[in-house]
Structures are given as C-alpha cells and as structure tokens.
Amino acid sequence: MNASIITIGDEILIGQIVDTNSAAIARHLNGAGIVVREKVSIGDDREQIVATLRRALTESQVVVITGGLGPTKDDITKKTLAELFGSELVNDPTVAAHVERMLAERGIAFNELNRSQALVPACCTVLFNAHGTAPGMWFEHEGRVVVSLPGVPFEMEHLMQDEVMPRLKARFALKQIVHRTLITSGLAESMLAERIEAWENALPPYLKLAYLPNPGTVRLRLSAYEVEGESVSQEIERRFAALRTLIPEHVVGFETATLQELVHDMLTERRQTLATAESCTGGTIASRFTTIPGASAYFRCGVVSYSNEAKADVLGVDPATIERFGAVSEQVARQMAEGARRIAGADYAVATTGIAGPAGGSDEKPVGTVWIAVAAPRGTVAVRKQCGTDRGQIIDRASSQAIALLREQIAKDS
Amino acid sequence: MNASIITIGDEILIGQIVDTNSAAIARHLNGAGIVVREKVSIGDDREQIVATLRRALTESQVVVITGGLGPTKDDITKKTLAELFGSELVNDPTVAAHVERMLAERGIAFNELNRSQALVPACCTVLFNAHGTAPGMWFEHEGRVVVSLPGVPFEMEHLMQDEVMPRLKARFALKQIVHRTLITSGLAESMLAERIEAWENALPPYLKLAYLPNPGTVRLRLSAYEVEGESVSQEIERRFAALRTLIPEHVVGFETATLQELVHDMLTERRQTLATAESCTGGTIASRFTTIPGASAYFRCGVVSYSNEAKADVLGVDPATIERFGAVSEQVARQMAEGARRIAGADYAVATTGIAGPAGGSDEKPVGTVWIAVAAPRGTVAVRKQCGTDRGQIIDRASSQAIALLREQIAKDS
C-alpha cells in the first residue's frame, strides 16, 4: 500500500526550517508496511494545497499532511481541507476545553484566535492532541484516508504514534516491509562494493541493496517491500551472515544504530563509565551520548575546554606542553583524555583538539586538522584526522571519528 | 521565476535520513530572487524520476536535483537523466583525474566503480566538485535549466555556491525576494497576534506575514516576492519600526538569528566571556555556541556534569546541598552556574539541571522539570521551567530557555 506525505509551510520553501517531520512520519508508515511513494513540501497556498492533495490521492491510499494548523492568519490548511471535502467548520467542545486548560496552565488568556483552534471540519474525526492546542484530523474520502497533523514535531510524533498508526492498522490489511541494516567501518564505499560484488550480484531480485556512506561508516541496507511472513527476514539474516564472513573485520553493528548507540550498549552492558574532553567539537560528542535515554548510567562528566586555561585548570593539561607543541597536538589530546578520565573517575575518556575554522589554520596544521585521543584502562591511543574544510562538517566528522576510535578501543577490551 | 527541488533516495522515503539539502538549496535560490514552488522527495526509481522531473519542468524554469550520483548500483540518477535528454554517457578526463587523485590521497585504489564516476551525459556542462568524487551536471532543455548535484550536504553546498548560483544569475534576469524577520520573546503566539492585530490588518497586500513559533521565541517574518528596487525593504523597515513601538519589551532581535547568535554578537562586541555547566542538556548548549564561527573569542569552558560527583568535584557544588535539595533544585543550579563562572574565569555562566526522562521523574519533580541559572557579574538568577514530556524535546527546550535567560541577563547589563 502506498502513502504520500505533504508538509505545508512557506518557511520550508524558503529554507528557514529543515523539515524533520516527513522523515519521522515515513519511519512510522514504513514500520507498519506502508510504502511512502513521495514527500512533497508546498507553501501556505490554497490552490497548491488542493492540487497537490488531489494528485496524491490518485497515487496513494493514505495521505499524511502536516503544518498550517496554527491559530494565525497565515495558516490555512484546516479551512482548505473543509472546503475540499465540502464540510463546514464546527466547534469541538472537547478541543475548546483542552485549549483553554493548556493556556491557563501557561498563564495565557483564552482569546478569539485560540477559540478558532477548536473549529474542525464537521466531516472529520478529531485526533486528540494531548501535547498542543491544534487537533489532528482524520478524513475518509472515496476509500482513501487523509490525515492532517500539526507541524510541531513532538505533537506530530505523539499523534502519529498514539492515534494515526493504530487507526491505519485497524483500517487496512497491511503487508510487511522488512529493512535490515549492517554497519561497516574502515572501507570506503567503492572498495566495499568491490569486495562484496559477487555477494551483491547473487542477491535475489526482491531484496534491494543500498549503500549509505557516513563519516566513519558505510551502512548496507537490504529491503524487501510488501512481503508476507518470516521467510524474508530469515533470508536477509542468511545473506548478512554470508557477508560477515567476507569482511569480518569491517562489520561493526546492525540496524540503524549510530556509533554512539553501539558505545552506549557496550558501556551499559559492561557497567563501565565514560568521560569526554572536547575542544574543537565543542560539546557535540557529549550531547550525542546524553541525548540517548539511559546515558546517565555511564556518562560521568564532559568538559568543553575551549580556552587553554580551561585545558590546564580543569583537565590538568601541562601549560608547557601547550606552549611547546600547540593546543592542537597529539600530546595535548592525550593529556586531555587522561585528565578527563582522571577527574571523572571514568573507565574511558575521549578527547578532541583541532582547528574547526574558518580562522586559525596554518600550512602545518590546516583548518580541519584534528587530534583525537582515547584513554582506556590499558593506556591511551591518539590519531590525527583531516576532517574537511567547513566548520560544521569538521565538527560533525571529528565527533564521528572520535566515537569510532572510542568504539574500537572498547571493543578491544572485550 | 519559479524553481522546483527534487531530492532522490530511498533512504529519504523510509525516513532513514532527514533531508537537509532541500532547505539549503531553497535558501540559495531564495536569496537570488527565485521562488521555490515545491520540494519533492522520491526514491531511486527510474520511472518516478522521469515523471517527477517532467512535471516539475511544466511548473518551474529551474529544477535542482540532488542524490543518486554515487558509484554503486542503487544510484541511477545520472543514467536516467542521460536517457531523458537523449544523450550518451561519455568519459570526462578532468573528472577522472580528479577522482583518482582524491582517492590516492585517502589511500584508496582507483577501481571500475570509481571510473564510472567520471562518466557524464555528453549534453551536460560538468560542474567541478572540488570536495567529492561525483561531479555536478548542468542541463539546458527547452529554455529551462536542470541541475543535478551529489547528495553529500557539503559537496552540494559548495557546488550551489560556487557553480550553480553564479550561472543562474548570469543566465536569467532575476527579480528580488525580500524577507525580514523580527524576533519576539515572552509572548505566546496567540497573545502576540492579538496585540498586533491592527498592525497586521493594515499591512499592504504585497507583504506576507508569517508567525514562526519556537521554544522561547516567536518570529514574525514579512516577505515580498518578485519585487524590484529598495522601496520594499524600506517599507518593511517602517512597518517593523511601528511594530516595535507596540511591543517594545518583546522585540529581542532581527533576521533569522538564533538566540545563541544574539548572545554571540553581544559577547563578541563587549569582549566578555561565557562558561556553561550542563546536566540535563548534556552539552547541547555548549555545542550551540561552539558551532558558530568565532565562538573561541568568548567561550571559555563548558562542563557536562552528569554525575553528582562531577557536580561536586569539577564545579564545586556542595555535596550537602545535593543531599538536602536534590540534584534538580534551584540551589544546585545556582551553585553550578557560580562554579562554572569561577573555574572558567568567565563574565557569565549558564547552568541547567533537570529530569530529561524517560525515567527519574516524581510527583514533585516530574519528567521535564528543569532548573536554569545564570551567574553574572552582578549576581545569580534562577528559574524553574517545565520543558515538556519527551527527552529530545526537553533537552531542546531547556537549552533554548537557558540561552533566553542568559540573553536577558546580558541585555540588562548594557
């Protein structure tokens, strides 16, 4: 079964915000065996909303729309849907009471605009939004389903999970979609493709292979669409097992786990602890771990030692070492990792020091130069990496490379 | 003039990655006066690529495509475009030499797959990709322009900036698009709309107003499409000046600056310094600042004190205070901020301690409870905030609220 996703908002088309909603919705639909055919983003424009929705309904049995449900004049999705489905806007007393209560909790008076949020097309089923003031709406139209959700990501997320998915599963007889992802590390995409060519060519036609390169890893995803039963999952398991014998040293994990999730799982299982000492990555490594639920079981302390004084005073890096080798050096990276491990009383510590740019580069240490160190119970290792030319890219890659080195060192201790 | 953006890749449709490219491309096009009509994401499917591109060409004079240009078999964009434009794939020796050199630098052998990256449709103009192995391509077709770019975000970004935009500006006589954004803080969207209703109703029809709510702020964007000359910018300035007199205490900045960029500008200008002490936000506040080029001028040190030991040992929080009031308390937040300010020798420090969940909540302090403190030269302030129910949302909101409080305190010292 096919679905289309439509996200509405001028702010998406001018690039003022990145649309994360459609990816989240796609994951929900996919997980229930619904194939997302396309995702379309359009502006707050009546004619374009109508034209896009009409076209989507010719291609998909389910259309999920987000955005354009706010109380202000620029938001026109609700009115447009009511017109399209030939329905009046009527007051929903449950929504009205909920909006009033939510606003009261935040000390906000209930005004005309808020009252308009309780107006819904008479023909829809209201999907109760416990986390916000704009309700979700479920329409049935000529055997197809159209769902309209607010654009606030976590409100959309809760509505998809609690309201939309259970209803879709009850409404349609859904087939399965199976995706399995194997994570490799240490081989570039083209070298990996060469190494596994015979394996790839022998795949059955219903299994689709995708290469997903990232800094530090290449993921291989096998997908089977609209299948039935367990046999496909088992076939994918067999294919991955065969692949593992071809590149045993490069397989680091499965599924869509990130490198930090792999480290998270290892540390949690072994009841070991982690500290971070970041200069150029500026807290990104710490935040990648602490975003994962349960991180407090192993994450002890992170230090963002941007200034040389912080490196010396907080982490105990020898100022003479900074003076002699520079802040971006193997010696400083090692002392940062060892200092973080010591002050946090942690089993492992990972440290980064580099030049994120755009200023600060030299011939010897150009922008993008990063030293990464990992301090472990059996000693400290350090590597130099060239992480690109753009500040955001350097921070991202250096963080990934640091977590990759950390994973490798923890894995060695098993 | 209209443009369409098409992003290609099964990984987008199954929600395995978030499409950030289309927002970046939209910003480039918009900045040059090109109106993005729609953004469409589709899979690596020949027929769908052809159908979507044909439709886009009926609506837009410029179509920018990203993705599907990798060396592996799942990537079919290049072959499909060659077929659609009735052109052969031919070897481009400049691209071939570049790919070979790039791989050699990374110690990777040049194989058949890499050789295929130097094949390009004979009818296109090659856009040299200095940062990657897949070249960009520029097609002219019945008076319209189709551009195909690699999906790797920073490669796409450099090609848009260095190759695509200069060519579009040379090829078409472009009109201007003007967007100006005013940032408000302290009023909910509906209250703000009520306060400025008369001002909004008096706007001329060619100025489009949008409300963009975020944690801690509501942005108001005025847009004028396809205009000429300076008069519209001046009109928007006048309208915003009038608005400012209506809600003087709630206007905190202009343009698409984030709260951290506002703080960045204030600290840089005043030559003052910043430290952070984060518990529940786990490094997110530090990373929001350190991602901005030039942050090293004022960012001294950040501490992610996840464990109680780290709060005591690194930041000097009194263990008896933690014991008596709990780690999530006004007293601990204040001591964290004051400790960070002291150890970093900074002018300002911001601290967070809260319950990000999903575990750890209680009746008195449910999940989402966050204490935020800012230590400044004239003393310390602390506030309690309820930041939602979902871990990611709590971290995001708590970070924004903390930076909002920091901005407010710095602004008071002017």
mmCIF file of N, CA and C in Angstrom, chain A residues 217-321:
data_model
loop_
_atom_site.group_PDB
_atom_site.id
_atom_site.type_symbol
_atom_site.label_atom_id
_atom_site.label_comp_id
_atom_site.label_asym_id
_atom_site.label_seq_id
_atom_site.Cartn_x
_atom_site.Cartn_y
_atom_site.Cartn_z
ATOM 1 N N THR A 217 31.580 5.429 8.745
ATOM 2 C CA THR A 217 30.898 4.161 8.475
ATOM 3 C C THR A 217 30.295 4.152 7.070
ATOM 4 N N VAL A 218 30.092 2.932 6.527
ATOM 5 C CA VAL A 218 29.196 2.766 5.373
ATOM 6 C C VAL A 218 28.153 1.746 5.806
ATOM 7 N N ARG A 219 26.869 2.101 5.723
ATOM 8 C CA ARG A 219 25.799 1.176 6.065
ATOM 9 C C ARG A 219 25.328 0.466 4.814
ATOM 10 N N LEU A 220 25.017 -0.817 4.940
ATOM 11 C CA LEU A 220 24.418 -1.581 3.843
ATOM 12 C C LEU A 220 23.008 -1.945 4.274
ATOM 13 N N ARG A 221 22.030 -1.503 3.477
ATOM 14 C CA ARG A 221 20.646 -1.791 3.841
ATOM 15 C C ARG A 221 20.022 -2.733 2.834
ATOM 16 N N LEU A 222 19.451 -3.822 3.316
ATOM 17 C CA LEU A 222 18.677 -4.730 2.466
ATOM 18 C C LEU A 222 17.202 -4.503 2.765
ATOM 19 N N SER A 223 16.408 -4.278 1.710
ATOM 20 C CA SER A 223 14.986 -4.006 1.895
ATOM 21 C C SER A 223 14.145 -4.949 1.050
ATOM 22 N N ALA A 224 13.038 -5.384 1.622
ATOM 23 C CA ALA A 224 12.040 -6.156 0.861
ATOM 24 C C ALA A 224 10.696 -5.494 1.120
ATOM 25 N N TYR A 225 9.983 -5.153 0.045
ATOM 26 C CA TYR A 225 8.727 -4.419 0.172
ATOM 27 C C TYR A 225 7.521 -5.340 0.042
ATOM 28 N N GLU A 226 6.500 -5.063 0.835
ATOM 29 C CA GLU A 226 5.206 -5.737 0.717
ATOM 30 C C GLU A 226 5.343 -7.257 0.691
ATOM 31 N N VAL A 227 6.053 -7.775 1.668
ATOM 32 C CA VAL A 227 6.251 -9.218 1.748
ATOM 33 C C VAL A 227 5.365 -9.782 2.847
ATOM 34 N N GLU A 228 5.272 -11.124 2.889
ATOM 35 C CA GLU A 228 4.481 -11.751 3.943
ATOM 36 C C GLU A 228 5.350 -12.711 4.739
ATOM 37 N N GLY A 229 5.064 -12.795 6.022
ATOM 38 C CA GLY A 229 5.655 -13.825 6.852
ATOM 39 C C GLY A 229 7.108 -13.595 7.214
ATOM 40 N N GLU A 230 7.703 -14.621 7.815
ATOM 41 C CA GLU A 230 9.019 -14.526 8.405
ATOM 42 C C GLU A 230 10.143 -14.892 7.458
ATOM 43 N N SER A 231 9.785 -15.520 6.307
ATOM 44 C CA SER A 231 10.831 -16.105 5.472
ATOM 45 C C SER A 231 11.799 -15.044 4.944
ATOM 46 N N VAL A 232 11.318 -13.851 4.629
ATOM 47 C CA VAL A 232 12.204 -12.826 4.082
ATOM 48 C C VAL A 232 13.216 -12.370 5.127
ATOM 49 N N SER A 233 12.742 -12.174 6.357
ATOM 50 C CA SER A 233 13.668 -11.790 7.425
ATOM 51 C C SER A 233 14.775 -12.829 7.565
ATOM 52 N N GLN A 234 14.375 -14.091 7.503
ATOM 53 C CA GLN A 234 15.367 -15.160 7.646
ATOM 54 C C GLN A 234 16.348 -15.167 6.477
ATOM 55 N N GLU A 235 15.819 -14.902 5.273
ATOM 56 C CA GLU A 235 16.696 -14.858 4.105
ATOM 57 C C GLU A 235 17.714 -13.721 4.251
ATOM 58 N N ILE A 236 17.250 -12.561 4.726
ATOM 59 C CA ILE A 236 18.172 -11.439 4.927
ATOM 60 C C ILE A 236 19.228 -11.795 5.967
ATOM 61 N N GLU A 237 18.807 -12.470 7.051
ATOM 62 C CA GLU A 237 19.768 -12.906 8.065
ATOM 63 C C GLU A 237 20.857 -13.772 7.447
ATOM 64 N N ARG A 238 20.426 -14.733 6.592
ATOM 65 C CA ARG A 238 21.390 -15.630 5.942
ATOM 66 C C ARG A 238 22.354 -14.843 5.062
ATOM 67 N N ARG A 239 21.821 -13.881 4.297
ATOM 68 C CA ARG A 239 22.671 -13.095 3.381
ATOM 69 C C ARG A 239 23.685 -12.271 4.191
ATOM 70 N N PHE A 240 23.231 -11.678 5.284
ATOM 71 C CA PHE A 240 24.139 -10.878 6.113
ATOM 72 C C PHE A 240 25.202 -11.760 6.786
ATOM 73 N N ALA A 241 24.801 -12.962 7.191
ATOM 74 C CA ALA A 241 25.772 -13.875 7.807
ATOM 75 C C ALA A 241 26.871 -14.218 6.804
ATOM 76 N N ALA A 242 26.466 -14.440 5.540
ATOM 77 C CA ALA A 242 27.450 -14.739 4.494
ATOM 78 C C ALA A 242 28.355 -13.535 4.259
ATOM 79 N N LEU A 243 27.762 -12.355 4.280
ATOM 80 C CA LEU A 243 28.535 -11.132 4.058
ATOM 81 C C LEU A 243 29.571 -10.951 5.163
ATOM 82 N N ARG A 244 29.180 -11.300 6.367
ATOM 83 C CA ARG A 244 30.061 -11.120 7.512
ATOM 84 C C ARG A 244 31.338 -11.948 7.369
ATOM 85 N N THR A 245 31.225 -13.113 6.734
ATOM 86 C CA THR A 245 32.434 -13.925 6.554
ATOM 87 C C THR A 245 33.348 -13.297 5.498
ATOM 88 N N LEU A 246 32.812 -12.459 4.611
ATOM 89 C CA LEU A 246 33.626 -11.807 3.576
ATOM 90 C C LEU A 246 34.438 -10.647 4.133
ATOM 91 N N ILE A 247 33.856 -9.897 5.068
ATOM 92 C CA ILE A 247 34.523 -8.696 5.614
ATOM 93 C C ILE A 247 34.412 -8.677 7.142
ATOM 94 N N PRO A 248 34.897 -9.748 7.794
ATOM 95 C CA PRO A 248 34.656 -9.877 9.236
ATOM 96 C C PRO A 248 35.174 -8.683 10.040
ATOM 97 N N GLU A 249 36.331 -8.160 9.676
ATOM 98 C CA GLU A 249 36.925 -7.084 10.487
ATOM 99 C C GLU A 249 36.232 -5.745 10.283
ATOM 100 N N HIS A 250 35.335 -5.648 9.291
ATOM 101 C CA HIS A 250 34.702 -4.361 8.988
ATOM 102 C C HIS A 250 33.245 -4.266 9.435
ATOM 103 N N VAL A 251 32.680 -5.366 9.914
ATOM 104 C CA VAL A 251 31.290 -5.320 10.382
ATOM 105 C C VAL A 251 31.286 -4.878 11.841
ATOM 106 N N VAL A 252 30.660 -3.727 12.116
ATOM 107 C CA VAL A 252 30.687 -3.218 13.495
ATOM 108 C C VAL A 252 29.325 -3.241 14.178
ATOM 109 N N GLY A 253 28.252 -3.463 13.443
ATOM 110 C CA GLY A 253 26.963 -3.499 14.110
ATOM 111 C C GLY A 253 25.837 -3.705 13.128
ATOM 112 N N PHE A 254 24.639 -3.702 13.661
ATOM 113 C CA PHE A 254 23.464 -3.932 12.844
ATOM 114 C C PHE A 254 22.421 -2.860 13.072
ATOM 115 N N GLU A 255 21.459 -2.852 12.186
ATOM 116 C CA GLU A 255 20.326 -1.933 12.270
ATOM 117 C C GLU A 255 20.791 -0.487 12.162
ATOM 118 N N THR A 256 19.896 0.423 12.441
ATOM 119 C CA THR A 256 20.224 1.824 12.219
ATOM 120 C C THR A 256 20.902 2.440 13.433
ATOM 121 N N ALA A 257 21.491 1.581 14.283
ATOM 122 C CA ALA A 257 22.215 2.105 15.432
ATOM 123 C C ALA A 257 23.297 3.071 14.965
ATOM 124 N N THR A 258 23.474 4.162 15.683
ATOM 125 C CA THR A 258 24.584 5.054 15.423
ATOM 126 C C THR A 258 25.796 4.527 16.185
ATOM 127 N N LEU A 259 26.973 5.073 15.869
ATOM 128 C CA LEU A 259 28.181 4.664 16.591
ATOM 129 C C LEU A 259 28.011 4.917 18.087
ATOM 130 N N GLN A 260 27.380 6.049 18.442
ATOM 131 C CA GLN A 260 27.223 6.332 19.876
ATOM 132 C C GLN A 260 26.253 5.344 20.535
ATOM 133 N N GLU A 261 25.261 4.865 19.768
ATOM 134 C CA GLU A 261 24.363 3.853 20.343
ATOM 135 C C GLU A 261 25.098 2.530 20.562
ATOM 136 N N LEU A 262 26.036 2.201 19.659
ATOM 137 C CA LEU A 262 26.824 0.988 19.851
ATOM 138 C C LEU A 262 27.672 1.106 21.124
ATOM 139 N N VAL A 263 28.301 2.284 21.309
ATOM 140 C CA VAL A 263 29.104 2.509 22.517
ATOM 141 C C VAL A 263 28.201 2.481 23.762
ATOM 142 N N HIS A 264 27.051 3.156 23.644
ATOM 143 C CA HIS A 264 26.052 3.164 24.724
ATOM 144 C C HIS A 264 25.720 1.740 25.174
ATOM 145 N N ASP A 265 25.431 0.877 24.200
ATOM 146 C CA ASP A 265 25.064 -0.501 24.535
ATOM 147 C C ASP A 265 26.221 -1.240 25.203
ATOM 148 N N MET A 266 27.447 -1.061 24.677
ATOM 149 C CA MET A 266 28.600 -1.766 25.251
ATOM 150 C C MET A 266 28.850 -1.312 26.687
ATOM 151 N N LEU A 267 28.850 0.008 26.908
ATOM 152 C CA LEU A 267 29.146 0.519 28.259
ATOM 153 C C LEU A 267 28.049 0.142 29.245
ATOM 154 N N THR A 268 26.797 0.203 28.801
ATOM 155 C CA THR A 268 25.684 -0.141 29.685
ATOM 156 C C THR A 268 25.779 -1.600 30.110
ATOM 157 N N GLU A 269 26.051 -2.447 29.129
ATOM 158 C CA GLU A 269 26.121 -3.883 29.398
ATOM 159 C C GLU A 269 27.279 -4.228 30.335
ATOM 160 N N ARG A 270 28.418 -3.551 30.118
ATOM 161 C CA ARG A 270 29.618 -3.861 30.915
ATOM 162 C C ARG A 270 29.689 -3.062 32.212
ATOM 163 N N ARG A 271 28.722 -2.194 32.420
ATOM 164 C CA ARG A 271 28.710 -1.320 33.602
ATOM 165 C C ARG A 271 30.006 -0.534 33.723
ATOM 166 N N GLN A 272 30.462 0.012 32.577
ATOM 167 C CA GLN A 272 31.645 0.865 32.599
ATOM 168 C C GLN A 272 31.230 2.311 32.330
ATOM 169 N N THR A 273 32.154 3.240 32.538
ATOM 170 C CA THR A 273 31.780 4.657 32.506
ATOM 171 C C THR A 273 32.625 5.446 31.503
ATOM 172 N N LEU A 274 32.117 6.626 31.167
ATOM 173 C CA LEU A 274 32.705 7.441 30.100
ATOM 174 C C LEU A 274 32.831 8.905 30.520
ATOM 175 N N ALA A 275 33.912 9.538 30.048
ATOM 176 C CA ALA A 275 34.060 10.991 30.181
ATOM 177 C C ALA A 275 34.505 11.536 28.827
ATOM 178 N N THR A 276 34.264 12.832 28.594
ATOM 179 C CA THR A 276 34.685 13.452 27.340
ATOM 180 C C THR A 276 35.449 14.737 27.643
ATOM 181 N N ALA A 277 36.401 15.048 26.771
ATOM 182 C CA ALA A 277 37.137 16.321 26.865
ATOM 183 C C ALA A 277 37.201 16.864 25.441
ATOM 184 N N GLU A 278 36.420 17.913 25.178
ATOM 185 C CA GLU A 278 36.280 18.386 23.807
ATOM 186 C C GLU A 278 36.804 19.791 23.635
ATOM 187 N N SER A 279 37.611 19.967 22.603
ATOM 188 C CA SER A 279 37.921 21.333 22.233
ATOM 189 C C SER A 279 37.152 21.640 20.943
ATOM 190 N N CYS A 280 37.655 21.239 19.787
ATOM 191 C CA CYS A 280 37.015 21.686 18.541
ATOM 192 C C CYS A 280 35.592 21.166 18.377
ATOM 193 N N THR A 281 35.251 20.031 18.967
ATOM 194 C CA THR A 281 33.897 19.504 18.797
ATOM 195 C C THR A 281 32.899 20.162 19.772
ATOM 196 N N GLY A 282 33.395 20.910 20.724
ATOM 197 C CA GLY A 282 32.591 21.873 21.495
ATOM 198 C C GLY A 282 31.337 21.353 22.193
ATOM 199 N N GLY A 283 31.313 20.101 22.618
ATOM 200 C CA GLY A 283 30.143 19.585 23.319
ATOM 201 C C GLY A 283 29.305 18.650 22.467
ATOM 202 N N THR A 284 29.632 18.539 21.190
ATOM 203 C CA THR A 284 28.828 17.699 20.298
ATOM 204 C C THR A 284 28.912 16.221 20.683
ATOM 205 N N ILE A 285 30.111 15.766 21.062
ATOM 206 C CA ILE A 285 30.246 14.355 21.445
ATOM 207 C C ILE A 285 29.412 14.088 22.700
ATOM 208 N N ALA A 286 29.548 14.960 23.711
ATOM 209 C CA ALA A 286 28.762 14.785 24.943
ATOM 210 C C ALA A 286 27.279 14.773 24.625
ATOM 211 N N SER A 287 26.833 15.701 23.770
ATOM 212 C CA SER A 287 25.392 15.778 23.521
ATOM 213 C C SER A 287 24.903 14.580 22.718
ATOM 214 N N ARG A 288 25.757 13.996 21.845
ATOM 215 C CA ARG A 288 25.324 12.791 21.126
ATOM 216 C C ARG A 288 25.044 11.635 22.096
ATOM 217 N N PHE A 289 25.851 11.530 23.145
ATOM 218 C CA PHE A 289 25.602 10.468 24.127
ATOM 219 C C PHE A 289 24.425 10.808 25.034
ATOM 220 N N THR A 290 24.396 12.041 25.527
ATOM 221 C CA THR A 290 23.403 12.364 26.565
ATOM 222 C C THR A 290 21.989 12.472 25.995
ATOM 223 N N THR A 291 21.853 12.515 24.676
ATOM 224 C CA THR A 291 20.531 12.501 24.065
ATOM 225 C C THR A 291 19.893 11.110 24.131
ATOM 226 N N ILE A 292 20.726 10.081 24.316
ATOM 227 C CA ILE A 292 20.201 8.707 24.343
ATOM 228 C C ILE A 292 19.619 8.407 25.726
ATOM 229 N N PRO A 293 18.355 7.976 25.800
ATOM 230 C CA PRO A 293 17.793 7.638 27.114
ATOM 231 C C PRO A 293 18.655 6.585 27.819
ATOM 232 N N GLY A 294 18.953 6.805 29.088
ATOM 233 C CA GLY A 294 19.770 5.856 29.847
ATOM 234 C C GLY A 294 21.237 6.221 29.910
ATOM 235 N N ALA A 295 21.624 7.328 29.276
ATOM 236 C CA ALA A 295 23.038 7.714 29.244
ATOM 237 C C ALA A 295 23.593 7.990 30.637
ATOM 238 N N SER A 296 22.702 8.383 31.570
ATOM 239 C CA SER A 296 23.205 8.728 32.903
ATOM 240 C C SER A 296 23.794 7.522 33.618
ATOM 241 N N ALA A 297 23.528 6.311 33.129
ATOM 242 C CA ALA A 297 24.106 5.121 33.765
ATOM 243 C C ALA A 297 25.619 5.063 33.577
ATOM 244 N N TYR A 298 26.160 5.644 32.514
ATOM 245 C CA TYR A 298 27.607 5.538 32.261
ATOM 246 C C TYR A 298 28.290 6.884 32.012
ATOM 247 N N PHE A 299 27.523 7.910 31.602
ATOM 248 C CA PHE A 299 28.164 9.175 31.285
ATOM 249 C C PHE A 299 28.438 9.933 32.571
ATOM 250 N N ARG A 300 29.720 10.146 32.900
ATOM 251 C CA ARG A 300 30.083 10.786 34.160
ATOM 252 C C ARG A 300 30.211 12.288 33.993
ATOM 253 N N CYS A 301 31.064 12.707 33.095
ATOM 254 C CA CYS A 301 31.379 14.132 33.024
ATOM 255 C C CYS A 301 31.975 14.456 31.668
ATOM 256 N N GLY A 302 31.611 15.605 31.130
ATOM 257 C CA GLY A 302 32.227 16.099 29.904
ATOM 258 C C GLY A 302 32.786 17.481 30.151
ATOM 259 N N VAL A 303 33.908 17.766 29.520
ATOM 260 C CA VAL A 303 34.478 19.111 29.641
ATOM 261 C C VAL A 303 34.654 19.679 28.236
ATOM 262 N N VAL A 304 34.150 20.888 28.015
ATOM 263 C CA VAL A 304 34.403 21.583 26.763
ATOM 264 C C VAL A 304 35.486 22.607 27.060
ATOM 265 N N SER A 305 36.728 22.216 26.816
ATOM 266 C CA SER A 305 37.859 23.068 27.216
ATOM 267 C C SER A 305 38.307 23.878 26.006
ATOM 268 N N TYR A 306 37.566 24.955 25.757
ATOM 269 C CA TYR A 306 37.839 25.753 24.565
ATOM 270 C C TYR A 306 39.100 26.601 24.749
ATOM 271 N N SER A 307 39.262 27.171 25.938
ATOM 272 C CA SER A 307 40.437 28.024 26.167
ATOM 273 C C SER A 307 41.596 27.176 26.690
ATOM 274 N N ASN A 308 42.821 27.655 26.498
ATOM 275 C CA ASN A 308 43.990 26.951 27.024
ATOM 276 C C ASN A 308 43.950 26.885 28.542
ATOM 277 N N GLU A 309 43.426 27.945 29.169
ATOM 278 C CA GLU A 309 43.325 27.952 30.641
ATOM 279 C C GLU A 309 42.422 26.809 31.112
ATOM 280 N N ALA A 310 41.306 26.591 30.406
ATOM 281 C CA ALA A 310 40.402 25.514 30.803
ATOM 282 C C ALA A 310 41.092 24.160 30.637
ATOM 283 N N LYS A 311 41.870 24.026 29.553
ATOM 284 C CA LYS A 311 42.591 22.760 29.370
ATOM 285 C C LYS A 311 43.519 22.511 30.549
ATOM 286 N N ALA A 312 44.206 23.562 31.015
ATOM 287 C CA ALA A 312 45.164 23.419 32.121
ATOM 288 C C ALA A 312 44.437 23.305 33.464
ATOM 289 N N ASP A 313 43.536 24.264 33.746
ATOM 290 C CA ASP A 313 42.933 24.342 35.084
ATOM 291 C C ASP A 313 41.953 23.208 35.353
ATOM 292 N N VAL A 314 41.113 22.878 34.369
ATOM 293 C CA VAL A 314 40.075 21.875 34.624
ATOM 294 C C VAL A 314 40.585 20.463 34.336
ATOM 295 N N LEU A 315 41.321 20.299 33.215
ATOM 296 C CA LEU A 315 41.727 18.954 32.806
ATOM 297 C C LEU A 315 43.150 18.608 33.255
ATOM 298 N N GLY A 316 43.899 19.602 33.738
ATOM 299 C CA GLY A 316 45.261 19.337 34.183
ATOM 300 C C GLY A 316 46.261 19.148 33.063
ATOM 301 N N VAL A 317 45.973 19.681 31.877
ATOM 302 C CA VAL A 317 46.965 19.630 30.799
ATOM 303 C C VAL A 317 48.123 20.561 31.182
ATOM 304 N N ASP A 318 49.371 20.091 30.973
ATOM 305 C CA ASP A 318 50.560 20.865 31.338
ATOM 306 C C ASP A 318 50.689 22.082 30.406
ATOM 307 N N PRO A 319 50.663 23.314 30.955
ATOM 308 C CA PRO A 319 50.783 24.501 30.094
ATOM 309 C C PRO A 319 52.052 24.485 29.250
ATOM 310 N N ALA A 320 53.108 23.861 29.758
ATOM 311 C CA ALA A 320 54.359 23.787 28.996
ATOM 312 C C ALA A 320 54.182 22.925 27.745
ATOM 313 N N THR A 321 53.329 21.904 27.843
ATOM 314 C CA THR A 321 53.049 21.054 26.673
ATOM 315 C C THR A 321 52.308 21.855 25.604
#
